[in-house]
Tab-separated table of C-alpha atoms in Angstrom:
chain	number	residue	atom	x	y	z
A	20	MET	CA	-183.384	120.191	168.332
A	21	SER	CA	-186.027	117.303	168.352
A	22	ARG	CA	-183.221	114.597	168.600
A	23	ARG	CA	-181.478	116.774	171.370
A	24	LEU	CA	-184.731	116.916	173.228
A	25	GLN	CA	-185.701	113.283	173.012
A	26	GLU	CA	-182.151	112.344	174.018
A	27	TYR	CA	-182.747	114.531	177.159
A	28	MET	CA	-185.897	112.740	177.775
A	29	LEU	CA	-184.449	109.200	177.649
A	30	ALA	CA	-181.749	110.186	179.965
A	31	SER	CA	-184.315	111.627	182.396
A	32	ALA	CA	-186.451	108.517	182.094
A	33	LYS	CA	-183.329	106.230	182.836
A	34	SER	CA	-182.677	108.074	186.127
A	35	GLY	CA	-183.452	106.023	189.281
A	36	ARG	CA	-185.549	103.449	187.337
A	37	GLU	CA	-185.171	99.906	186.135
A	38	VAL	CA	-184.024	100.150	182.389
A	39	VAL	CA	-184.787	97.215	180.061
A	40	GLN	CA	-183.606	97.308	176.496
A	41	VAL	CA	-186.221	95.521	174.219
A	42	GLY	CA	-185.169	95.768	170.578
A	43	PRO	CA	-185.598	99.297	169.468
A	44	PHE	CA	-187.301	100.197	172.797
A	45	THR	CA	-185.832	101.595	175.892
A	46	VAL	CA	-188.306	100.454	178.665
A	47	THR	CA	-188.016	102.355	182.114
A	48	ILE	CA	-189.808	101.123	185.031
A	49	THR	CA	-190.236	102.835	188.481
A	50	GLY	CA	-190.307	100.208	191.147
A	51	HIS	CA	-192.312	101.798	193.909
A	52	ASP	CA	-194.950	103.477	191.671
A	53	ALA	CA	-197.154	102.126	189.224
A	54	ASN	CA	-198.376	105.297	187.906
A	55	VAL	CA	-198.392	105.008	184.046
A	56	TYR	CA	-196.729	108.522	183.924
A	57	VAL	CA	-193.456	107.145	185.440
A	58	ASN	CA	-193.332	103.770	183.509
A	59	TYR	CA	-193.025	103.990	179.824
A	60	ALA	CA	-190.909	103.181	176.930
A	61	ILE	CA	-189.086	105.326	174.362
A	62	PRO	CA	-188.365	104.020	170.839
A	63	ALA	CA	-184.852	104.634	169.062
A	64	PRO	CA	-184.959	107.271	166.337
A	65	GLY	CA	-185.699	105.524	163.097
A	66	ALA	CA	-187.085	102.395	164.822
A	67	ASP	CA	-188.902	99.937	162.739
A	68	PRO	CA	-190.122	97.418	165.284
A	69	SER	CA	-191.359	93.836	164.359
A	70	PRO	CA	-194.318	92.147	165.761
A	71	ALA	CA	-191.728	90.185	167.821
A	72	ASP	CA	-190.328	93.431	169.103
A	73	ILE	CA	-193.612	94.634	170.184
A	74	GLU	CA	-194.765	91.239	171.835
A	75	ALA	CA	-191.559	91.353	173.935
A	76	LEU	CA	-192.262	95.016	174.707
A	77	ILE	CA	-195.723	94.265	176.118
A	78	SER	CA	-194.213	91.153	178.117
A	79	ALA	CA	-191.609	93.594	179.624
A	80	PHE	CA	-194.324	95.722	181.205
A	81	ALA	CA	-196.625	92.893	182.194
A	82	SER	CA	-194.101	90.821	183.875
A	83	ARG	CA	-193.253	93.692	186.085
A	84	GLY	CA	-196.849	94.590	186.851
A	85	ARG	CA	-196.866	97.577	184.736
A	86	ALA	CA	-199.329	98.921	181.909
A	87	PRO	CA	-197.626	99.068	178.624
A	88	ARG	CA	-197.011	102.551	177.587
A	89	LEU	CA	-194.794	104.861	175.319
A	90	GLU	CA	-193.974	108.367	175.253
A	91	TYR	CA	-191.949	109.877	172.521
A	92	MET	CA	-191.697	112.454	169.610
A	93	PRO	CA	-193.361	110.642	166.568
A	94	GLY	CA	-191.345	112.735	163.988
A	95	LEU	CA	-188.029	110.817	164.927
A	96	ALA	CA	-189.583	107.409	164.575
A	97	PRO	CA	-192.615	107.599	162.112
A	98	LEU	CA	-192.870	103.811	161.802
A	99	VAL	CA	-193.561	103.063	165.353
A	100	GLU	CA	-196.844	104.420	165.633
A	101	PRO	CA	-198.795	102.304	162.890
A	102	ALA	CA	-196.989	99.255	163.975
A	103	LEU	CA	-198.162	99.567	167.700
A	104	LEU	CA	-201.615	100.570	166.365
A	105	ALA	CA	-201.757	97.260	164.477
A	106	ALA	CA	-200.498	95.550	167.660
A	107	GLY	CA	-203.573	96.802	169.604
A	108	PHE	CA	-202.100	99.970	171.164
A	109	VAL	CA	-204.128	103.173	171.266
A	110	VAL	CA	-203.132	106.747	171.150
A	111	ALA	CA	-203.767	108.217	174.741
A	112	ASP	CA	-202.813	111.578	173.825
A	113	ARG	CA	-200.748	113.952	171.391
A	114	LEU	CA	-199.724	117.063	173.160
A	115	PRO	CA	-197.808	119.893	171.776
A	116	LEU	CA	-194.231	120.637	173.137
A	117	MET	CA	-193.394	124.013	174.083
A	118	GLU	CA	-189.900	125.537	174.532
A	119	CYS	CA	-188.685	128.781	176.276
A	120	THR	CA	-185.171	130.413	176.315
A	121	PRO	CA	-183.688	133.033	178.609
A	122	GLU	CA	-184.348	135.564	175.674
A	123	THR	CA	-188.085	134.675	175.364
A	124	VAL	CA	-188.959	134.269	179.120
A	125	ALA	CA	-191.557	136.963	180.296
A	126	ASP	CA	-192.435	138.368	183.785
A	127	GLN	CA	-195.532	137.223	185.458
A	128	PRO	CA	-196.641	138.394	188.832
A	129	THR	CA	-197.054	136.267	191.842
A	130	PRO	CA	-200.691	136.779	192.855
A	131	ALA	CA	-201.491	138.803	195.928
A	132	GLY	CA	-201.967	136.800	199.165
A	133	PHE	CA	-199.629	134.052	197.984
A	134	GLU	CA	-195.843	132.973	198.286
A	135	LEU	CA	-193.724	130.726	196.423
A	136	VAL	CA	-191.638	128.617	198.443
A	137	VAL	CA	-189.030	125.805	197.941
A	138	PRO	CA	-190.072	123.009	200.076
A	139	SER	CA	-187.350	122.148	202.592
A	140	THR	CA	-188.993	119.708	204.841
A	141	ASP	CA	-190.840	116.413	204.357
A	142	GLU	CA	-194.155	118.054	205.561
A	143	GLU	CA	-193.847	120.744	202.890
A	144	ILE	CA	-192.795	118.115	200.283
A	145	GLU	CA	-195.916	116.188	201.270
A	146	ALA	CA	-198.030	119.322	201.077
A	147	MET	CA	-196.859	120.170	197.665
A	148	LEU	CA	-197.407	116.577	196.356
A	149	ALA	CA	-201.024	116.410	197.877
A	150	ALA	CA	-201.926	119.803	195.994
A	151	GLN	CA	-200.331	118.282	192.592
A	152	HIS	CA	-202.101	114.853	193.222
A	153	GLU	CA	-205.257	116.578	194.195
A	154	ALA	CA	-205.110	118.867	191.027
A	155	PHE	CA	-204.558	115.598	188.585
A	156	GLY	CA	-207.104	113.489	190.253
A	157	GLU	CA	-204.663	111.099	191.841
A	158	GLU	CA	-204.523	109.169	195.056
A	159	PRO	CA	-202.983	111.071	198.041
A	160	PRO	CA	-199.173	110.805	198.080
A	161	SER	CA	-197.532	108.026	199.976
A	162	ALA	CA	-194.411	108.010	202.090
A	163	ALA	CA	-192.552	106.666	199.188
A	164	HIS	CA	-193.663	109.317	197.111
A	165	VAL	CA	-192.248	111.758	199.742
A	166	SER	CA	-188.888	109.958	199.857
A	167	ASN	CA	-188.422	109.813	196.193
A	168	THR	CA	-189.322	113.558	195.691
A	169	ARG	CA	-186.801	114.445	198.471
A	170	ALA	CA	-184.096	112.364	196.791
A	171	LYS	CA	-184.891	114.095	193.359
A	172	ALA	CA	-184.177	117.357	195.149
A	173	LYS	CA	-180.919	116.269	196.332
A	174	ALA	CA	-180.042	115.339	192.917
A	175	GLY	CA	-180.862	118.640	191.440
A	176	GLN	CA	-184.598	118.591	190.740
A	177	LEU	CA	-186.039	122.141	191.324
A	178	GLN	CA	-189.201	122.067	193.390
A	179	LEU	CA	-191.579	124.801	194.265
A	180	LEU	CA	-194.847	125.176	196.025
A	181	ALA	CA	-197.338	128.085	196.257
A	182	ARG	CA	-198.938	128.720	199.735
A	183	GLU	CA	-201.717	131.056	200.723
A	184	LEU	CA	-200.371	133.395	203.152
A	185	GLU	CA	-203.706	133.864	205.398
A	186	THR	CA	-204.528	130.221	205.943
A	187	GLY	CA	-201.006	128.549	204.991
A	188	THR	CA	-202.735	126.096	202.783
A	189	VAL	CA	-200.498	124.864	199.959
A	190	ALA	CA	-202.459	125.658	196.777
A	191	GLY	CA	-200.337	124.030	194.062
A	192	GLY	CA	-196.639	123.201	192.852
A	193	GLY	CA	-194.433	122.053	190.262
A	194	VAL	CA	-190.949	121.068	189.427
A	195	ALA	CA	-188.106	121.766	186.940
A	196	ALA	CA	-185.933	118.484	186.376
A	197	THR	CA	-182.269	118.408	186.950
A	198	VAL	CA	-180.502	120.322	184.004
A	199	ARG	CA	-178.783	118.060	181.568
A	200	ASP	CA	-176.829	119.101	178.559
A	201	GLY	CA	-178.381	122.720	179.084
A	202	ILE	CA	-182.015	121.455	178.973
A	203	SER	CA	-184.599	121.229	181.810
A	204	GLU	CA	-188.108	120.141	181.612
A	205	VAL	CA	-190.698	122.133	183.651
A	206	ALA	CA	-193.608	119.541	184.707
A	207	GLY	CA	-196.142	118.825	187.435
A	208	ILE	CA	-197.504	122.424	187.271
A	209	ALA	CA	-200.595	121.938	189.358
A	210	VAL	CA	-203.093	124.192	191.110
A	211	ARG	CA	-205.993	122.753	193.401
A	212	PRO	CA	-209.405	123.560	191.823
A	213	GLN	CA	-210.521	126.264	194.425
A	214	TYR	CA	-207.262	128.254	193.600
A	215	GLU	CA	-207.406	128.104	189.713
A	216	ARG	CA	-207.587	131.289	187.492
A	217	ARG	CA	-205.595	133.479	189.907
A	218	GLY	CA	-202.383	133.355	187.890
A	219	LEU	CA	-200.751	130.836	190.261
A	220	GLY	CA	-199.864	128.405	187.316
A	221	ALA	CA	-198.105	131.146	185.313
A	222	ALA	CA	-196.105	132.315	188.265
A	223	LEU	CA	-194.865	128.955	189.401
A	224	THR	CA	-194.081	128.367	185.796
A	225	LEU	CA	-192.183	131.593	185.482
A	226	HIS	CA	-190.141	130.956	188.744
A	227	LEU	CA	-189.215	127.219	187.789
A	228	THR	CA	-188.191	128.238	184.454
A	229	ARG	CA	-185.878	131.129	185.483
A	230	ALA	CA	-184.503	128.793	188.361
A	231	ALA	CA	-183.805	126.248	185.709
A	232	PHE	CA	-181.721	128.974	183.512
A	233	GLU	CA	-180.027	130.132	186.674
A	234	ALA	CA	-178.887	126.366	187.349
A	235	GLY	CA	-177.229	126.466	183.815
A	236	ALA	CA	-180.084	125.553	181.268
A	237	THR	CA	-180.184	127.229	178.146
A	238	LEU	CA	-183.670	125.591	176.872
A	239	ALA	CA	-186.678	124.868	179.176
A	240	PHE	CA	-189.443	122.712	177.804
A	241	LEU	CA	-192.751	121.408	178.731
A	242	THR	CA	-195.944	119.576	177.457
A	243	PRO	CA	-199.321	121.364	178.121
A	244	ALA	CA	-202.290	119.261	178.909
A	245	GLY	CA	-204.866	121.256	176.832
A	246	ASP	CA	-205.519	124.638	175.111
A	247	ALA	CA	-205.819	126.577	178.532
A	248	GLN	CA	-202.406	125.358	179.897
A	249	GLU	CA	-201.087	126.148	176.520
A	250	ARG	CA	-202.161	129.735	176.797
A	251	VAL	CA	-200.808	129.975	180.468
A	252	TYR	CA	-197.449	128.874	179.396
A	253	ALA	CA	-197.322	131.132	176.314
A	254	ARG	CA	-197.737	134.279	178.691
A	255	VAL	CA	-194.453	133.081	180.354
A	256	GLY	CA	-192.583	133.025	177.129
A	257	PHE	CA	-193.104	129.200	175.866
A	258	SER	CA	-193.887	128.816	172.111
A	259	ARG	CA	-194.830	125.338	170.351
A	260	ALA	CA	-192.121	123.588	168.938
A	261	ASP	CA	-193.090	120.079	168.280
A	262	SER	CA	-195.330	117.240	169.768
A	263	VAL	CA	-195.174	114.272	172.022
A	264	LEU	CA	-197.007	111.120	171.489
A	265	PHE	CA	-198.452	108.882	174.179
A	266	LEU	CA	-199.575	105.459	173.373
A	267	SER	CA	-200.942	102.612	175.798
A	268	HIS	CA	-202.009	98.974	175.087
A	269	THR	CA	-205.598	98.094	175.418
A	270	ALA	CA	-205.486	94.482	176.529
């Protein structure tokens, strides 16, 4: 299952990005966005990189104005982490990977006073992105972010926003990636700080997960950012299955 998930992650990372092969590393670069979360490399299973491979990896990012970063499942390439640490990389995070199937998904209510809506206009997409960016502490979305998100929806990405009925304020949002080989990643689940602890995160996760299953997925996965998020996703029927390692270069 780990190999299947990493193959899915690699295919998703390549979609719509510049792809550069550097030794055992596949580097993916998003031209319009320098955000570290959309610019990273994935090592091949069983990779044993040389110092020259790692130097070339750093250069591939630096020459494109991007910070060197990796995301991968460490159990598939155990020799990569010590080699990168020796070359000046640091572990930025090590998160659990959780998965859910149609048999384990569990009902969660949509909180009273809110509606869940698939964004259909640029204004709704921008409002969803603004809620996500605020929740994650990022800069407000640009026109390029909106355009890119619209294109992803046309390519099959499932998008959902939570809106307060009384004020019309978009309180949060999230996505489920285009289904590939029966797998979809649920990601970007975010709720503005003033709307937290009302059950919106669980409701968004449930509806996106079910939408992924309706679109043909037989497995959904996600990576919670902490214990609180893991508890939320567990209520929806996700359980811990593996881990994902994030490394970045310190220079």
